[in-house]
XYZ file of C-alpha atoms in Angstrom:
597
model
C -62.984 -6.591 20.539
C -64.395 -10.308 19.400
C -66.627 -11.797 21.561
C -63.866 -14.766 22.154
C -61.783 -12.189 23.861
C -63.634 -11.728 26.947
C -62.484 -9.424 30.156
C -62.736 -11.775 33.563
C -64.120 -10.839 36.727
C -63.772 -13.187 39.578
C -65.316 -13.461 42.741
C -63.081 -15.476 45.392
C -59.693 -15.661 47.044
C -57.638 -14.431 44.907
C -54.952 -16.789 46.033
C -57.682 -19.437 44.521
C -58.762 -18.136 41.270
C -54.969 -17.315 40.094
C -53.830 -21.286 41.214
C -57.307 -22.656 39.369
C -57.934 -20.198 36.474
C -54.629 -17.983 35.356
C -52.148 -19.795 33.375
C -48.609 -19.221 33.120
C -47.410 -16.793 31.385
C -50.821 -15.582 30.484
C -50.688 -12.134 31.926
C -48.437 -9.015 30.488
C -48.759 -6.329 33.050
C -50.214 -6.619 36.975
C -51.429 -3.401 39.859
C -51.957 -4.348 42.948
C -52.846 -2.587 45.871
C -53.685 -4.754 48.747
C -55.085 -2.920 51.508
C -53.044 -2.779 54.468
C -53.386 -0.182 57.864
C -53.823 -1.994 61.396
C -55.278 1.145 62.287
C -58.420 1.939 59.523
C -60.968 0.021 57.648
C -60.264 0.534 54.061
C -63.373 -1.249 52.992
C -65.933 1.172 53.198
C -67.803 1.116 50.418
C -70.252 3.717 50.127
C -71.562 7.486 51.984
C -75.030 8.476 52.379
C -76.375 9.694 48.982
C -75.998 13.042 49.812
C -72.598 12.746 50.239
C -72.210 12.447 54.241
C -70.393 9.754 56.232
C -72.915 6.967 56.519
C -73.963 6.150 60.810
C -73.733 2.039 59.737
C -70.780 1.850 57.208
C -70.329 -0.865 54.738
C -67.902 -3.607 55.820
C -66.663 -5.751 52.987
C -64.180 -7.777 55.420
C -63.085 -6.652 58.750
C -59.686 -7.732 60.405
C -58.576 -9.573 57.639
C -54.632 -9.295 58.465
C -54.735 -11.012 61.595
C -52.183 -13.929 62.417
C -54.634 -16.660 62.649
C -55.157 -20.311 61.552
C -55.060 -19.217 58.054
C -52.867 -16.976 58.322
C -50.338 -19.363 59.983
C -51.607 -22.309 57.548
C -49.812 -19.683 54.244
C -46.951 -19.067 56.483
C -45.863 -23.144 56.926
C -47.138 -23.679 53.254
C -44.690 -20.990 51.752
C -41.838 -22.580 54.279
C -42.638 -25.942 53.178
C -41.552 -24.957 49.547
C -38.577 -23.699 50.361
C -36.687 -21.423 48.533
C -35.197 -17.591 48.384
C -39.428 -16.555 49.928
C -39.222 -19.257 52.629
C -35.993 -17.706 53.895
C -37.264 -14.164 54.068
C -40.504 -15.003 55.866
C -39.164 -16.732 58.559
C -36.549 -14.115 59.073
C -39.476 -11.489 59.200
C -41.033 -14.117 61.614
C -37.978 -13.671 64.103
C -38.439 -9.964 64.074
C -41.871 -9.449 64.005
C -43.384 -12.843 65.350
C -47.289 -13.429 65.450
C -48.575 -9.988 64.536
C -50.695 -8.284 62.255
C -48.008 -7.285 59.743
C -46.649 -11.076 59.523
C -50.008 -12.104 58.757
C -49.951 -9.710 56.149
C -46.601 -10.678 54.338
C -48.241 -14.557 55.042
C -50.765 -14.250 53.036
C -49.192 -11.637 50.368
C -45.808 -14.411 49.828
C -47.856 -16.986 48.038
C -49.957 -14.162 45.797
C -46.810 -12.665 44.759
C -45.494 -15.808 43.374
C -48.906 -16.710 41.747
C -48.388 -13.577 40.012
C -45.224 -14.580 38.782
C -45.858 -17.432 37.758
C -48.733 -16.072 35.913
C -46.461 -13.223 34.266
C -45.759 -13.322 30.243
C -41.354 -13.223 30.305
C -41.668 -9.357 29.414
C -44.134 -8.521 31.560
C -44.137 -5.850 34.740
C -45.712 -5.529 38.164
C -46.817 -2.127 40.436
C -47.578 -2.830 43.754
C -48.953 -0.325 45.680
C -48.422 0.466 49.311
C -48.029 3.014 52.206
C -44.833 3.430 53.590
C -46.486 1.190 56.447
C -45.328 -2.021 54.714
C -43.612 -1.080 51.680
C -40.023 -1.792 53.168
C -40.588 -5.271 54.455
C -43.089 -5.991 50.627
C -40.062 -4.698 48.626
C -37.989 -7.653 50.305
C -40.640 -10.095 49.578
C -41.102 -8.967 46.247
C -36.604 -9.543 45.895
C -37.340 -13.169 47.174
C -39.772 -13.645 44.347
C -38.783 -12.133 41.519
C -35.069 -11.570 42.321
C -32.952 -8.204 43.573
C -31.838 -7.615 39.687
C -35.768 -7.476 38.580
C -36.354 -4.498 40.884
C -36.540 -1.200 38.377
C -38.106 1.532 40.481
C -39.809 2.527 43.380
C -41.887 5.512 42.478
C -43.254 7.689 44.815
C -46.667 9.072 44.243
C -47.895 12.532 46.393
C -51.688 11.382 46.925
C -52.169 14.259 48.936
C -51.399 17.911 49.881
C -49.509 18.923 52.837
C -51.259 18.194 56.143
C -50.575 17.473 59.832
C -50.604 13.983 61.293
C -49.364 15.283 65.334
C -51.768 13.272 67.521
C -51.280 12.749 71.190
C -48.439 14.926 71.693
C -46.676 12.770 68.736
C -44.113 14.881 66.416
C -44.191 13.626 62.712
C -44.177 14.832 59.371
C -47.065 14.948 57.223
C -47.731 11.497 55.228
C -48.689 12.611 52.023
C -47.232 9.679 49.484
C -47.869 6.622 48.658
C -45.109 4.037 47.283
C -45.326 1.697 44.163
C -42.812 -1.021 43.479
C -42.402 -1.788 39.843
C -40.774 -5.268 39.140
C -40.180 -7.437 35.574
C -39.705 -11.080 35.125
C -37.267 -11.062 32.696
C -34.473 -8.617 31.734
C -36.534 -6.731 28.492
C -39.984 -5.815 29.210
C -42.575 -3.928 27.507
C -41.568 -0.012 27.926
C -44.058 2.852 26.379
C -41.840 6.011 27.100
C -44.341 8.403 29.221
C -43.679 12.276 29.352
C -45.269 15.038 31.511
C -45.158 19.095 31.019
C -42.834 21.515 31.819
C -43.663 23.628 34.745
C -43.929 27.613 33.599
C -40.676 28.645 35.237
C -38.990 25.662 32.772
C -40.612 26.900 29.813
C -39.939 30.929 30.298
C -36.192 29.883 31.463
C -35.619 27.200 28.191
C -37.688 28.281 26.130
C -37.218 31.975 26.412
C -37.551 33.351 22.836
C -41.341 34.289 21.654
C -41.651 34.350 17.789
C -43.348 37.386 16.395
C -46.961 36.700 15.847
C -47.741 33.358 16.290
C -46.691 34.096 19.880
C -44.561 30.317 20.441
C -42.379 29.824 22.438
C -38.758 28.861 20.925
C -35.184 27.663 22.579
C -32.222 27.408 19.822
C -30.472 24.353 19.193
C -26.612 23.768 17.967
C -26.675 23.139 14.377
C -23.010 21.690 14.273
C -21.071 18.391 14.881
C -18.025 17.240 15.244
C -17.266 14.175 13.605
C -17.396 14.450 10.205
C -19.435 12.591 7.576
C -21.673 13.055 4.178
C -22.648 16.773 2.965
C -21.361 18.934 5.640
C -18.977 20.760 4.432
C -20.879 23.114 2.449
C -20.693 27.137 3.105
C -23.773 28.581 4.389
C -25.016 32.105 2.327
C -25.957 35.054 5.235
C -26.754 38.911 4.065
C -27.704 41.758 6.019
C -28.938 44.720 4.189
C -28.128 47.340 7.051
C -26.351 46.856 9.840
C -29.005 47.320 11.963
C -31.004 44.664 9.657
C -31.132 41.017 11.383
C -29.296 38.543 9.474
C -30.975 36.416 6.730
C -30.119 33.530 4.322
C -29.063 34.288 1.021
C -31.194 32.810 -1.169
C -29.790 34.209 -4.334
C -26.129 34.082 -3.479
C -26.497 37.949 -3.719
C -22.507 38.371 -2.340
C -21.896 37.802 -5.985
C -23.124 40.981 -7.077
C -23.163 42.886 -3.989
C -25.614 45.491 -2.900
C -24.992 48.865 -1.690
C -24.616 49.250 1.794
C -25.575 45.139 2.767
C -22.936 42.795 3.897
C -22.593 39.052 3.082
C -20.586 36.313 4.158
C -20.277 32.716 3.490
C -19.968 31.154 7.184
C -18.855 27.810 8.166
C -18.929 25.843 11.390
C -16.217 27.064 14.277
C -13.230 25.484 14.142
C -12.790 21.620 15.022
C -16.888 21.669 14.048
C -18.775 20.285 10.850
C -22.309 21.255 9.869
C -24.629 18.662 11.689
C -27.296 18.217 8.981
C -26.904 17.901 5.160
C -27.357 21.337 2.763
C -30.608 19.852 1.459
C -32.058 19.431 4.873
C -30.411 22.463 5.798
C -32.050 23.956 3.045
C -35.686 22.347 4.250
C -35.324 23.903 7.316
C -34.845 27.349 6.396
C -37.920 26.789 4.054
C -39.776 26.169 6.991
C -38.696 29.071 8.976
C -36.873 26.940 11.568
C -33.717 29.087 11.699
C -32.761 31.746 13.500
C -29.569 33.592 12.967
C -27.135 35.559 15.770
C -25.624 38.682 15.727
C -22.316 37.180 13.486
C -25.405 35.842 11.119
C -24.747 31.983 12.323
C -27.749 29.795 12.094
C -29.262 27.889 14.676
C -32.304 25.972 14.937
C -35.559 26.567 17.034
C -37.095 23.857 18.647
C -40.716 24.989 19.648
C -42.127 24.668 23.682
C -45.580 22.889 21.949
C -44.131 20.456 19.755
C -41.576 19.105 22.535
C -42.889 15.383 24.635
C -42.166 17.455 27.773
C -40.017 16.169 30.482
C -38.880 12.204 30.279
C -41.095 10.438 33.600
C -39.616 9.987 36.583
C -39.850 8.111 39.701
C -41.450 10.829 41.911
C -44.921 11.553 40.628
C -46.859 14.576 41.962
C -48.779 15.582 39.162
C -51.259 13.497 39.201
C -54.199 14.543 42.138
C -56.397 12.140 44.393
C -60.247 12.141 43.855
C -61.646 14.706 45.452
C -64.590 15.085 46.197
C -66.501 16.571 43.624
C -64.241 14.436 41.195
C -66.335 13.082 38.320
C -65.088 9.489 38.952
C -65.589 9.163 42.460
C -67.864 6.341 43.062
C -67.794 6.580 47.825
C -64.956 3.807 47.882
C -62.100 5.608 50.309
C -59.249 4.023 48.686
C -60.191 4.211 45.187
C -57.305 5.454 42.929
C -57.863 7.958 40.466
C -57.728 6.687 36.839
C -54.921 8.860 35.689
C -52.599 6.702 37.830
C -53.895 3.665 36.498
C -53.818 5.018 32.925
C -49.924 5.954 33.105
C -48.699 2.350 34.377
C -51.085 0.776 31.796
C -49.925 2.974 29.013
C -46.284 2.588 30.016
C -45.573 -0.931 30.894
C -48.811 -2.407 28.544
C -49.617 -2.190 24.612
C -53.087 -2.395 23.511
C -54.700 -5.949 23.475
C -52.364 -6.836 26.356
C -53.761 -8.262 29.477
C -53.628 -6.348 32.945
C -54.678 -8.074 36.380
C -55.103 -6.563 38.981
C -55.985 -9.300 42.119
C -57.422 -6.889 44.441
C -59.540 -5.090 42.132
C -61.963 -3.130 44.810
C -63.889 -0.700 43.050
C -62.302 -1.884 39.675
C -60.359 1.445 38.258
C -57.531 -0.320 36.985
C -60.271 -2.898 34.766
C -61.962 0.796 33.876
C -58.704 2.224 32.753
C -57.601 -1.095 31.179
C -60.893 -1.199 29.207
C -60.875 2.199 28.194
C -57.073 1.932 26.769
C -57.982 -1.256 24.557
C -56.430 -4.101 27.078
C -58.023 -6.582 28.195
C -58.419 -7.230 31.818
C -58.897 -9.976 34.720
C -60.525 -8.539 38.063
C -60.293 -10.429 41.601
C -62.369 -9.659 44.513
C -63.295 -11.535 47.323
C -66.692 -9.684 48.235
C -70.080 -9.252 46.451
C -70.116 -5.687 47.057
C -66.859 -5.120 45.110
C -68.277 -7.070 42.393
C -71.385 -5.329 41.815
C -69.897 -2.202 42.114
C -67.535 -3.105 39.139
C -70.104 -4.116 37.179
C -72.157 -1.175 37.478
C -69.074 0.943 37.249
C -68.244 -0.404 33.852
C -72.097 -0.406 32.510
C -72.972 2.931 33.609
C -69.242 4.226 31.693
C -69.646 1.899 28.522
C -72.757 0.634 27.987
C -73.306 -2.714 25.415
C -69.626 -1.909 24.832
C -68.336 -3.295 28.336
C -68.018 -6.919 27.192
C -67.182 -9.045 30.082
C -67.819 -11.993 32.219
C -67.920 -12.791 35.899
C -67.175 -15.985 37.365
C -68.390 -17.208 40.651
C -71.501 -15.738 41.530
C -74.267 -17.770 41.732
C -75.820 -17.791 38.193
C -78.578 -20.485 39.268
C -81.427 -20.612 41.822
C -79.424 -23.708 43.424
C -75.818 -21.476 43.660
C -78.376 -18.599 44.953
C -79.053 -21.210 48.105
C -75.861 -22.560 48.518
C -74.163 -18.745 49.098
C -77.609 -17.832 51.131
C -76.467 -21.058 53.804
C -72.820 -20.367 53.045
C -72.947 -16.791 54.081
C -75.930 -14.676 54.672
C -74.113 -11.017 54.395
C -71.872 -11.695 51.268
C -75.625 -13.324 49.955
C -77.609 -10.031 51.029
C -74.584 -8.172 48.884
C -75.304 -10.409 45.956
C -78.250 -10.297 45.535
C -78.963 -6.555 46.250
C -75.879 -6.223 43.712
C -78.629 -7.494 41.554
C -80.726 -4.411 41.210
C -78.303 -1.618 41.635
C -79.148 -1.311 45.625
C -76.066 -0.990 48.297
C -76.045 -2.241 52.281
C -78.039 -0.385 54.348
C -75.517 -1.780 57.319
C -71.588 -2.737 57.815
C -71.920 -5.414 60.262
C -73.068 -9.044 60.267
C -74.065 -9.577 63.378
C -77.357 -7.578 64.937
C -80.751 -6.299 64.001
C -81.052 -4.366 60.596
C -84.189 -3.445 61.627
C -85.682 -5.125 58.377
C -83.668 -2.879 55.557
C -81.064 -5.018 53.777
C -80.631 -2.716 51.129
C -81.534 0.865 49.840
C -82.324 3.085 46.967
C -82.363 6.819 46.158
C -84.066 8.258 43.348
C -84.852 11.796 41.899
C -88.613 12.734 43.078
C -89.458 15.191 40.560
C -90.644 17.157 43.392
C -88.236 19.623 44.061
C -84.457 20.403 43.013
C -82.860 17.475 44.095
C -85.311 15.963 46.361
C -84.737 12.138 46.557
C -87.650 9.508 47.550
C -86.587 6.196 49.222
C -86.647 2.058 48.389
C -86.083 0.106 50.862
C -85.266 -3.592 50.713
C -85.438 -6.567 52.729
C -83.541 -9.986 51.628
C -84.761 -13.228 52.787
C -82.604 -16.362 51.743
C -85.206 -18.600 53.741
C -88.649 -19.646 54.473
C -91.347 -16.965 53.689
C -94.070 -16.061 55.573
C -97.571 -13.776 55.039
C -95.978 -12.329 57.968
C -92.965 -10.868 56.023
C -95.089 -8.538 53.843
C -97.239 -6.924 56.308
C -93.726 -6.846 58.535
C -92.233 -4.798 55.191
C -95.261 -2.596 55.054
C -94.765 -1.218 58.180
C -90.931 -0.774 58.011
C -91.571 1.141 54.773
C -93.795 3.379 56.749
C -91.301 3.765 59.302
C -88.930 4.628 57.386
C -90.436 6.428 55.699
C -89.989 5.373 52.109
C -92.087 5.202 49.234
C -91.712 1.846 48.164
C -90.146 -1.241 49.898
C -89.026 -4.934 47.950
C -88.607 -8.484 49.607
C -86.431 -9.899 47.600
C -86.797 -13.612 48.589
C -85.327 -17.227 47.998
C -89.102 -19.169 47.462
C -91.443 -17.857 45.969
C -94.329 -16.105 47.300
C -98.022 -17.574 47.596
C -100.889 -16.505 45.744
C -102.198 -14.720 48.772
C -98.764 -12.859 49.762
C -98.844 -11.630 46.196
C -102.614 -10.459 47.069
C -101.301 -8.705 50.176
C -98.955 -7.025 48.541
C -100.622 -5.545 45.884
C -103.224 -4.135 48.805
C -100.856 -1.914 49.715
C -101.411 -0.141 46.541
C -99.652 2.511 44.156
C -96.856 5.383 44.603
C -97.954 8.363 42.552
C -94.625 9.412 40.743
C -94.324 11.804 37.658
C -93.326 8.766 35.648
C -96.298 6.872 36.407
C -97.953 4.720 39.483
C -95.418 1.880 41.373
C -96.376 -0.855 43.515
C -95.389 0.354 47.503
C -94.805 -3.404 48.199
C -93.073 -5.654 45.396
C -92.191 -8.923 45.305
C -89.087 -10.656 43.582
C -87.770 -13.796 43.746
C -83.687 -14.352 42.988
C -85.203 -16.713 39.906
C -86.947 -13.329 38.806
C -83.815 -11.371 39.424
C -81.620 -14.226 37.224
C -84.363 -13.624 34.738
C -83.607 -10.358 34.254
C -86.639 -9.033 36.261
C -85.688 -5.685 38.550
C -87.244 -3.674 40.834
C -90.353 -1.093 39.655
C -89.278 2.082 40.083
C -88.473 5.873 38.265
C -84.885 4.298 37.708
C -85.670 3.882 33.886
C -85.816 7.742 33.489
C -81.622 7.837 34.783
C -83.081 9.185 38.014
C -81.322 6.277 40.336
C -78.686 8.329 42.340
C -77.929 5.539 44.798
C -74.718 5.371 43.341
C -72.431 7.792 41.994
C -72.300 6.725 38.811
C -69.159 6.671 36.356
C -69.187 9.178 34.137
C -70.149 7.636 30.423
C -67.572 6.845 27.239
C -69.397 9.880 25.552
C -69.044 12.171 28.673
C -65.066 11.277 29.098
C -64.352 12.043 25.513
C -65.964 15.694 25.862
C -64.387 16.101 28.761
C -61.113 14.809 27.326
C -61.331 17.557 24.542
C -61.006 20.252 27.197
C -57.724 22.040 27.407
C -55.822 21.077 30.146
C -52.503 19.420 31.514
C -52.110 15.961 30.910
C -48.535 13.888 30.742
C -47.986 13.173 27.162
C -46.995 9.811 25.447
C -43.888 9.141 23.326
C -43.206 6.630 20.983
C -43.482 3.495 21.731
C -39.896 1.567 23.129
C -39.263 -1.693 23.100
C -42.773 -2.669 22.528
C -42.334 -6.261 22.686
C -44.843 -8.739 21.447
C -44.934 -11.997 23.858
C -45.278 -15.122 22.098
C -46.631 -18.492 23.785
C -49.378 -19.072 26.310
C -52.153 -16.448 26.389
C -55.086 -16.777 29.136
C -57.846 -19.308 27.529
C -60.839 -18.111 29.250
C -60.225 -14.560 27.451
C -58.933 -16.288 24.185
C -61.712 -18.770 24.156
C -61.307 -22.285 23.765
């Protein structure tokens, strides 16, 4: 990909970054799958590193669809503008009044018709949902984009049968999910998509197996019948016994007959023409694709392995959640699994088209886009997000990952202005920095001086794990700080701790660090107490530690290029792509930031 045609990855309100930065017509295929449960957080980021629920949870926003100020503030903007969306909100306002869910379609009505607006004329949009919201979305959705732009709503199984009785309630298991699929215009970009048939298909359609090879065959009419070119031709047939199968007649042998075998010239039934000309008739029989009946008619075999499998349909349950020993599961509770991602992108997108997705999370639709050759926007409205993304698409591709993200603090003076702005989302940042998650969920009360921690492979023993632990200081610093860090390290009994710190530290509280002395590790001695300044972190400065020898395990790391196309070589089930459709090629306005300028 040329360096002009950079991937995008946003920090902000999404509702922002599409008005200021995404221009019409720009984008040619959009997932989105805005969060939405009034009972569960579906923000937490990360487990413990070995795998259990963490006690202090990461928070990336709590209560966010709650009718509010702002909340209220989208509703009167969208009703302002009037329109086909201004009706159907303040019909949903009569029925469901100030509550959670009308916050929700609040804020969603003016991010649907950024998206819109933002669409190339052949372009498509998934939105994913729960069954929660999906009814009252798929009317906001008719608003924006009208009824007749509605194509499907496809119905995903995302999990295995289960019971949700609580309380005494009755209910049937919730096991799907819902995604709305939408165009612009009335031709879109189509990729035909095809999955395998299921065993008791094959053995049922496909119930011949040919000698030898051991493939499985289903015969096919070789007749028409209208008529037209080179099909009226007889076709030669001999057996030599009548307990001999049936065979073509290379030779024309009928004319001087053999003892005992019996010819005939056949033609198709009456009211029927041959389907295919004698010449291609002839090809096939050269490469054994006939088979001939008991009256010696041919027919032709179409083979299980060389069919697309069954055309896609709306209710998809082949595809499986991450579980939890999946490969690509990175701790993020709602993160989709990339095979979903990699069907709508290969369906409704061609390569070098760009995919958005405005609610991007822990980014699998900008892994699966970058993977497939598209190129990609991300929006997220949290630091942690963010830096998960970004470590998510190094730790998979390396150098190769070309992108750039827009909004985080890339100075020492935006570094201060998020640290007075917002303490947590600046704690996120800048422990995004060095690879390092939340060590709690909540902004409010004592953290008990960890911001941040890491886990790395001690050498020691089979999976043993040693501890950093970090403390983030967007403030004034003290001498008091380090010794403060000292002990917490001690208390918690970790083998190195970091301040990372807004000004930068005195001569002496670099002295009383460094008194602390080493951590013996197999890779070599490490400072206990280290100090880095957000200038040193901009710098490209980290954190001194056994990470350079891949022992980090803080994160579940994405499983590399190299790794997925091994694994990819692997037999196994996967839906299989036709031939392109449509495949239409928008002209006009592309996005300028990926394009250059």
């Amino acid at each position: 990909m040329p360096a002009a045609h950079q991937n995008l990855l946003y920090y902000g309100d999404n509702l922002d970054v599409l008005r200021q930065h995404i221009p019409d017509a720009s984008v040619d295929l959009v997932y989105l799958d805005p969060p939405f449960n009034s009972n569960a957080d579906y923000n937490v980021l990360f487990k413990e590193h070995d795998g259990a629920l963490a006690a202090s949870q990461i928070m990336a926003f709590e209560d966010t669809w709650r009718w509010d100020e702002s909340a209220a503030a989208q509703y009167h903007d969208v009703l302002t503008q009037g329109g086909e969306l201004a009706k159907v909100l303040r019909a949903f306002f009569e029925i469901l009044g100030a509550s959670d869910m009308m916050a929700y379609l609040a804020v969603m009505a003016p991010r649907l018709a950024e998206l819109r607006r933002a669409m190339t004329p052949t372009a498509t949009l998934y939105l994913h949902c729960d069954p929660t919201a999906s009814h009252y979305l798929k009317l906001l959705l008719d608003a924006v984009f009208g009824a007749n732009r509605f194509q499907s709503e496809i119905i995903w199984q995302r999990s295995t049968a289960h019971s949700d009785g609580r309380q005494g309630r009755r209910v049937l298991g919730h096991i799907h999910d819902v995604l709305l699929c939408y165009t612009k215009g009335d031709t879109w970009t189509w990729n035909p998509q095809y999955v395998p048939y299921s065993a008791e298909y094959a053995a049922k359609h496909y119930g011949y197996i040919e000698p030898g090879s051991g493939r499985r065959f289903r015969l096919g009419d070789l007749t028409a019948a209208k008529p037209g070119g080179d099909t009226l031709y007889p076709w030669p047939v001999r057996r030599d016994t009548p307990d001999a199968p049936w065979v073509f007649d290379a030779d024309e042998e009928f004319r001087n007959p053999r003892d005992g075998a019996e010819y005939r010239q056949l033609r198709p039934y009456p009211g029927r023409i041959w389907a295919y000309s004698r010449d291609n008739m002839l090809a096939f029989e050269r490469d054994g694709r006939l088979h001939y009946t008991s009256t010696g008619m041919p027919r032709y075999k179409g083979y299980l392995d060389e069919s697309p499998g069954v055309s896609l349909q709306d209710v998809w349950t082949d595809i499986s959640p991450i579980n939890s020993q999946a490969a690509e599961r990175l701790g993020y509770p709602t993160q989709k699994p990339e095979a979903l991602l990699d069907r709508i992108i290969q369906l409704s997108s061609n390569p070098g088209d760009v995919v958005l997705d405005p609610f991007c999370g822990c980014g699998t639709t900008v892994a699966s886009a970058q993977r497939l050759a598209r190129r990609w926007v991300g929006i997220d409205i949290t630091h942690l997000a963010i830096g998960l993304i970004r470590k998510r698409l190094t730790d998979t591709y390396a150098a190769a990952a070309r992108f750039r993200v827009i909004g985080e603090p890339v100075s020492v003076e935006d570094a201060q202005q998020l640290a007075d702005e917002d303490k947590f989302q600046f704690q996120a940042w800048a422990l995004g920095l060095v690879g390092a998650r939340l060590a709690s969920s909540s902004r409010k009360g004592a953290d008990g001086g960890v911001d941040g921690v890491l886990y790395y492979l001690n050498g020691v023993s089979r999976g043993g794990t040693d501890k950093v632990i970090i403390s983030v200081k967007g403030g004034h610093l003290t001498a008091a700080h380090i010794r403060e860090l000292d002990g917490v390290r001690r208390r918690e009994n970790a083998t190195i701790a970091v301040l990372l710190c807004m000004e930068a530290p005195t001569k002496n509280m670099r002295a009383d660090a460094a008194a602390f002395g080493m951590h013996d590790t197999p890779w070599g001695p490490f400072p206990r107490v280290q100090l880095l300044t957000i200038a040193d972190l901009l710098g490209g400065k980290g954190i001194a530690y056994p990470a350079v020898t891949g022992a980090n395990v803080t994160h579940r790391a994405a499983p590399t290029a190299a790794q997925r196309e091994k694994a990819a070589a692997r037999p196994k089930k996967a839906a299989k792509q036709g031939p392109t459709g449509n495949g239409v090629k928008r002209p006009g306005a592309r996005h300028p930031d990926l394009f250059g300028k």
